[in-house]
Amino acid sequence: MEKAKDSLPTTGDPVPSQGTINPVDETGGSASDEKKAKKGCDFWFTFSSLVLTAFLSALEGSVVSTALPTIARALEASENYVWVVNVYYLSKYETWLTYLLRFSSAAFQPIYGQLADLWGRRWLTIGAVVIFTVGSGICGGATSIDMLIGGRAIQGLGSAGINMLVELILCDLLPLRERGQFFGIIFMFVILGSVIGPFLGGILVDRVSWRWVFYINIPFSGVCVVLLFFFLHIKNAGTGNFIDKVKRIDFFGNFLLAASVGSCLFALTYGDTRYPFSDTRIIVSLVLGLLGHVAFMFFEASPWCKEPVMPMVLFKNRTSAGAYIATFLQTLVSFWVLYFLPLYFQSTQLVSATRSGVMLLPFSVVYALSSLAGGALTTKLGRFRNIHFASFALMTIGMGTLTILNRSTSLAVIVVLEMIVALAIGVPTANLLTAIQAALPDELNALSTGTFAFLRSVGTIWGVSIPAAIFNNRFDQLLPELSDPTAVRALQRGGAYQQATSEFVDSFPSDVRDVIISIYERSLERVWQIGIVFAGVGFLVIFLERDLKLGTQKKTEDIEINDIPQTAADNSASRPNTINDTASQAPILKQRRSTNQERETV
């Protein structure tokens, strides 16, 4: 590795036209990670608003589930009500909404990173919260299912920005070593919002009105907007006028990425359910989606893409590349477990949906607390590689232990296995972004955070779709063992997932019921077995990471200025410290041309 000899100019100096990015003198340019930066009232008000917005976004993703039947009856939605859930996540997860609904535009999560570099974090964040609030109001006041679906799409657009910008603002406000513990707090509230959402939705429907499932966001979002307006003053917008900035947006790259995700999602959602996997529509959709992802990567690296939304420099060193892959796999495994443990509880343990939610609480609680602990541990140790090794090793073992689950497994054993898997999944949640940014210059914070959020979103989609496809395929293979024609018709072609309830299983005679439970047991065993592979790959990927010491080493990898999009470079060069906090806050927000840790080349 070639050592850099010259320092970059500090805040306000122009960005050189060529050369390598080198570290600034950390004693004057950024907060030393050897002692914690002081934080005044403005920081804590801002952080509180970020926590609340992240919580509301997560809450709205799950609160509707228990209210859907009531909403469907009130609006006479019939079979269309499922899109109330789907459109929210599709807009949030980069799917091209016009593919499913008649909308003229779509929400692109990675583009928020590019917009944050062009127009700054402050107004973009306030705008995302306002959009989310407007969507909530439309949903609450909906008089038709079409109006409700439109409101959910708007909510998803705002939520996509909230999830990405919350993390990005923390990167701006905090030195690298301190980010983990604050990310841990954020993710703890995100998990909390996801867990209590169904319970809160049921209470609001029973005690008040289904409309308050959406209206409840409005007063809290209003508080967040006020706090962000008065206390968040990070002026880090790029240079140029409005037209120049619009021209620098990677419209084609975003379209190509969204269309590719949408194509893959169609194949994974309807494969082996509405259509067999051998159906031409499924094959073509999957192939086009995968080829689209390849084309997107080539386009982003090509000279035709002047301002890439996902620059290839993010993947040019082994630490950030490995951490990105680990992010995708960690998210995939977490949703793998989160969606199929309840199915096991209801189809094999034969408990009610409510009881299933209670049985999942140990997983949810440990997941939230371990996320908080993982971030704090990274801050304490100043390293992340060994934490990732231990987490993914335990994750692999934990997925293996789930293969022993059957109808006779005791509650005590179930709780212990849940806690093992939750601990393994939760610990790296809050420090994976730290690992990514440990190997990248701060000019790329916005784009690296946008890519991180996108990979988590894609991991969520695949983390539900892949095990569902495995489960349905295995179930159909074993279905000939079942002799009851009524049960066969109900369970084939994806019906097993939908019919995984104690009421359905108990509706058959004991001999048929035993066969159904046996098929569920073996199908779920296959799901956990394949899950071991994904967790194991995650463990191997950690070998790509370097054991970087956060906040002490001042080595740098050679990253060419030409590799960094001009948007990010301009944004970084013009980023003053402007948060209205105490004077001691200044070191936190001063320009950092490179983070305070060792960086390496591949």
PDB file of N, CA and C in Angstrom, residues 40 50 69 100 107 113 135 137 175 184 207 265 288 293 329 382 484 490 514 519 534 540 557:
ATOM      1  N   GLY A  40     -24.225  19.217  22.717  1.00  0.00           N
ATOM      2  CA  GLY A  40     -25.088  20.162  23.397  1.00  0.00           C
ATOM      3  C   GLY A  40     -26.557  19.862  23.195  1.00  0.00           C
ATOM      4  N   LEU A  50     -34.846  12.378  15.263  1.00  0.00           N
ATOM      5  CA  LEU A  50     -34.469  11.299  14.349  1.00  0.00           C
ATOM      6  C   LEU A  50     -34.962   9.951  14.863  1.00  0.00           C
ATOM      7  N   PRO A  69     -58.543  -6.130   7.915  1.00  0.00           N
ATOM      8  CA  PRO A  69     -59.916  -6.620   7.707  1.00  0.00           C
ATOM      9  C   PRO A  69     -60.966  -5.537   7.932  1.00  0.00           C
ATOM     10  N   LEU A 100     -46.929  -1.701 -10.934  1.00  0.00           N
ATOM     11  CA  LEU A 100     -48.035  -2.294 -10.194  1.00  0.00           C
ATOM     12  C   LEU A 100     -49.266  -1.399 -10.182  1.00  0.00           C
ATOM     13  N   ALA A 107     -40.550   5.887  -5.995  1.00  0.00           N
ATOM     14  CA  ALA A 107     -39.607   6.288  -4.943  1.00  0.00           C
ATOM     15  C   ALA A 107     -38.345   5.465  -5.089  1.00  0.00           C
ATOM     16  N   GLY A 113     -29.558   9.573  -1.347  1.00  0.00           N
ATOM     17  CA  GLY A 113     -28.171   9.896  -1.055  1.00  0.00           C
ATOM     18  C   GLY A 113     -27.627  10.940  -2.006  1.00  0.00           C
ATOM     19  N   GLY A 135     -48.973  11.655   3.512  1.00  0.00           N
ATOM     20  CA  GLY A 135     -49.473  10.325   3.173  1.00  0.00           C
ATOM     21  C   GLY A 135     -50.331   9.742   4.278  1.00  0.00           C
ATOM     22  N   GLY A 137     -52.110  11.457   6.431  1.00  0.00           N
ATOM     23  CA  GLY A 137     -53.387  12.164   6.416  1.00  0.00           C
ATOM     24  C   GLY A 137     -54.309  11.669   5.317  1.00  0.00           C
ATOM     25  N   PRO A 175     -18.318  11.496  15.071  1.00  0.00           N
ATOM     26  CA  PRO A 175     -17.115  10.827  14.571  1.00  0.00           C
ATOM     27  C   PRO A 175     -17.381   9.333  14.441  1.00  0.00           C
ATOM     28  N   GLY A 184     -27.214   1.962  17.321  1.00  0.00           N
ATOM     29  CA  GLY A 184     -27.855   0.933  18.130  1.00  0.00           C
ATOM     30  C   GLY A 184     -29.162   1.418  18.734  1.00  0.00           C
ATOM     31  N   ARG A 207     -60.778   0.232  19.947  1.00  0.00           N
ATOM     32  CA  ARG A 207     -61.156   1.262  20.917  1.00  0.00           C
ATOM     33  C   ARG A 207     -61.490   2.617  20.282  1.00  0.00           C
ATOM     34  N   LEU A 265     -38.670  -8.950  -8.190  1.00  0.00           N
ATOM     35  CA  LEU A 265     -39.701  -9.073  -7.165  1.00  0.00           C
ATOM     36  C   LEU A 265     -40.956  -9.740  -7.713  1.00  0.00           C
ATOM     37  N   LEU A 288     -34.564 -11.044 -16.748  1.00  0.00           N
ATOM     38  CA  LEU A 288     -34.449  -9.614 -17.037  1.00  0.00           C
ATOM     39  C   LEU A 288     -34.020  -8.833 -15.802  1.00  0.00           C
ATOM     40  N   HIS A 293     -29.644  -5.843 -13.185  1.00  0.00           N
ATOM     41  CA  HIS A 293     -28.689  -5.504 -12.127  1.00  0.00           C
ATOM     42  C   HIS A 293     -27.265  -5.454 -12.681  1.00  0.00           C
ATOM     43  N   LEU A 329     -26.714  -9.989   3.616  1.00  0.00           N
ATOM     44  CA  LEU A 329     -26.960 -11.316   4.174  1.00  0.00           C
ATOM     45  C   LEU A 329     -27.540 -11.239   5.582  1.00  0.00           C
ATOM     46  N   GLY A 382     -13.526   0.023  19.547  1.00  0.00           N
ATOM     47  CA  GLY A 382     -12.925   0.716  18.418  1.00  0.00           C
ATOM     48  C   GLY A 382     -12.612  -0.200  17.263  1.00  0.00           C
ATOM     49  N   ASP A 484     -56.064 -36.573   1.459  1.00  0.00           N
ATOM     50  CA  ASP A 484     -57.312 -35.816   1.497  1.00  0.00           C
ATOM     51  C   ASP A 484     -57.338 -34.793   0.360  1.00  0.00           C
ATOM     52  N   ALA A 490     -56.208 -27.042  -1.087  1.00  0.00           N
ATOM     53  CA  ALA A 490     -55.974 -25.832  -0.295  1.00  0.00           C
ATOM     54  C   ALA A 490     -54.493 -25.534  -0.103  1.00  0.00           C
ATOM     55  N   ASP A 514     -52.104 -35.136  11.271  1.00  0.00           N
ATOM     56  CA  ASP A 514     -50.731 -35.568  11.547  1.00  0.00           C
ATOM     57  C   ASP A 514     -49.861 -35.497  10.298  1.00  0.00           C
ATOM     58  N   ILE A 519     -45.640 -32.672   7.132  1.00  0.00           N
ATOM     59  CA  ILE A 519     -45.162 -31.995   5.921  1.00  0.00           C
ATOM     60  C   ILE A 519     -44.689 -30.578   6.249  1.00  0.00           C
ATOM     61  N   PHE A 534     -26.738 -19.396   3.823  1.00  0.00           N
ATOM     62  CA  PHE A 534     -26.623 -17.935   3.701  1.00  0.00           C
ATOM     63  C   PHE A 534     -25.876 -17.334   4.892  1.00  0.00           C
ATOM     64  N   LEU A 540     -18.010 -16.253   5.956  1.00  0.00           N
ATOM     65  CA  LEU A 540     -16.841 -16.267   5.070  1.00  0.00           C
ATOM     66  C   LEU A 540     -16.545 -14.876   4.514  1.00  0.00           C
ATOM     67  N   GLU A 557      -6.114   4.509   1.955  1.00  0.00           N
ATOM     68  CA  GLU A 557      -5.994   3.799   0.696  1.00  0.00           C
ATOM     69  C   GLU A 557      -5.974   4.828  -0.415  1.00  0.00           C
TER      70      GLU A 557
END
